C-alpha positions as a printed NumPy array, in Angstrom:
array([[ -2.386,  21.571,  -3.954],
       [ -1.774,  18.446,  -1.709],
       [ -2.893,  15.999,  -4.36 ],
       [ -0.411,  15.09 ,  -7.081],
       [ -1.019,  12.953,  -9.895],
       [  1.84 ,  10.517, -10.564],
       [  0.881,   7.963, -13.604],
       [ -1.491,   8.45 , -16.606],
       [ -3.375,   5.851, -15.319],
       [ -6.453,   4.06 , -18.266],
       [ -8.874,   6.618, -18.52 ],
       [-11.813,   4.149, -17.322],
       [-14.379,   4.622, -15.038],
       [-13.407,   1.346, -13.096],
       [-12.061,   2.117,  -9.244],
       [ -8.783,   3.318,  -8.918],
       [ -8.565,   4.433,  -5.27 ],
       [ -5.303,   6.221,  -4.325],
       [ -2.03 ,   6.892,  -2.424],
       [ -2.279,   8.973,   0.698],
       [  0.595,  10.259,   2.817],
       [  0.577,  10.235,   6.262],
       [  2.338,  11.389,   9.577],
       [  2.797,   9.298,  12.646],
       [  3.023,  11.56 ,  15.534],
       [  4.208,   8.717,  17.949],
       [  7.408,   7.98 ,  15.376],
       [  9.126,  11.353,  15.765],
       [ 12.444,   9.985,  13.685],
       [ 10.412,   8.16 ,  10.804],
       [  6.935,  10.002,  10.946],
       [  5.751,   9.286,   7.353],
       [  4.167,   6.397,   5.646],
       [  1.636,   6.066,   2.543],
       [ -1.268,   4.276,   2.455],
       [ -2.88 ,   2.624,  -0.236],
       [ -6.888,   2.731,  -0.379],
       [ -9.69 ,   1.873,  -2.218],
       [-12.481,   3.761,  -3.23 ],
       [-14.495,   3.835,  -0.501],
       [-11.158,   4.617,   1.898],
       [-10.568,   1.532,   2.939],
       [ -6.877,   0.982,   3.773],
       [ -5.674,  -1.699,   1.496],
       [ -1.829,  -1.23 ,   2.527],
       [  0.603,   0.576,   4.606],
       [  4.189,   1.192,   4.529],
       [  7.086,   1.262,   6.551],
       [  8.348,   4.359,   8.241],
       [  9.804,   6.754,   6.521],
       [ 12.128,   9.872,   7.536],
       [ 10.906,  12.097,   5.002],
       [  7.984,  12.422,   3.161],
       [  7.552,   9.343,   0.388],
       [  7.36 ,  10.766,  -3.127],
       [  6.386,   9.38 ,  -6.747],
       [  9.791,   7.253,  -6.434],
       [  8.906,   5.515,  -3.497],
       [  5.193,   4.418,  -4.922],
       [  7.142,   3.22 ,  -7.836],
       [  9.24 ,   1.339,  -6.532],
       [  5.929,  -0.313,  -4.435],
       [  4.356,  -0.219,  -7.389],
       [  7.017,  -2.619,  -9.167],
       [  7.334,  -4.787,  -5.997],
       [  3.71 ,  -5.676,  -5.987],
       [  3.599,  -6.059,  -9.99 ],
       [  7.104,  -8.178,  -9.989],
       [  6.869,  -9.932,  -6.496],
       [  5.336, -13.034,  -5.061],
       [  2.301, -13.652,  -2.315],
       [  1.19 , -16.026,  -0.457],
       [ -1.376, -16.699,   2.367],
       [ -0.722, -17.504,   5.77 ],
       [ -2.967, -18.876,   8.653],
       [ -2.283, -17.71 ,  12.089],
       [ -2.214, -19.222,  15.573],
       [ -5.569, -17.619,  16.29 ],
       [ -6.964, -18.929,  13.352],
       [ -7.171, -15.823,  10.802],
       [ -5.507, -15.668,   7.656],
       [ -2.859, -12.904,   6.404],
       [ -1.379, -12.145,   3.342],
       [  2.209, -11.657,   2.76 ],
       [  3.721,  -9.848,   0.128],
       [  7.66 , -10.967,  -1.253],
       [ 10.051,  -8.758,  -3.507],
       [ 10.931, -10.252,  -6.862],
       [ 13.33 , -12.427,  -5.471],
       [ 10.619, -14.411,  -3.715],
       [ 12.386, -14.364,  -0.163],
       [ 12.299, -10.842,   1.087],
       [  9.531,  -9.933,   2.819],
       [  7.844,  -6.677,   1.705],
       [  4.54 ,  -6.273,   3.105],
       [  2.049,  -8.216,   5.573],
       [ -1.622,  -7.226,   5.557],
       [ -3.956,  -7.653,   8.701],
       [ -5.501, -10.815,  10.052],
       [ -8.862, -11.808,   7.71 ],
       [-11.437, -14.461,   8.912],
       [-10.87 , -16.827,   6.244],
       [ -8.658, -17.369,   3.318],
       [-10.522, -16.37 ,   0.807],
       [-10.952, -13.035,   2.181],
       [ -7.077, -12.786,   2.702],
       [ -6.678, -13.775,  -0.935],
       [ -9.311, -11.03 ,  -2.101],
       [ -7.146,  -8.594,   0.053],
       [ -4.165,  -9.141,  -1.545],
       [ -5.794,  -8.93 ,  -5.325],
       [ -7.304,  -5.634,  -4.12 ],
       [ -3.839,  -4.283,  -3.007],
       [ -2.473,  -5.932,  -6.597],
       [ -5.636,  -4.337,  -8.514],
       [ -5.096,  -1.152,  -6.294],
       [ -1.415,  -0.559,  -6.749],
       [ -1.584,  -0.357, -10.669],
       [ -4.456,   1.738, -10.955],
       [ -4.323,   4.052,  -8.205],
       [ -2.554,   6.982,  -9.653],
       [ -2.867,   9.955,  -7.4  ],
       [ -1.121,  10.993,  -4.222],
       [ -2.838,  12.779,  -1.482],
       [ -0.514,  13.998,   1.283],
       [ -2.814,  14.883,   4.586],
       [  0.294,  15.776,   6.12 ],
       [  0.088,  19.308,   4.974],
       [ -2.486,  22.182,   6.037],
       [ -4.671,  19.781,   8.075]])
């Protein structure tokens, strides 16, 4: 099967989202990434590129970094707002969100990343038999 249960998440009806492994054919040296998706399919976060397919270990590193790290909202020159995720040291940049029209939208997006990182418990591999 191309769907793996990663973690035992709380057994509730609340939205859980999922992690999805994707392949970037434009980057043959490091073609694999994972995405964190909300229940509606919206991509909340996309990882750096990997040489081999990300597995549960990389997801766990991501989850721990998001849980223990910090975030900021920065305004861009073009008037949009972007969240930045930092490792627990508070200095090392871990990820950057897309541009949002308002600070509130960027804050909502980073809160969604934190929520779904904590609650998503499945990893779907879209690079298999697609």
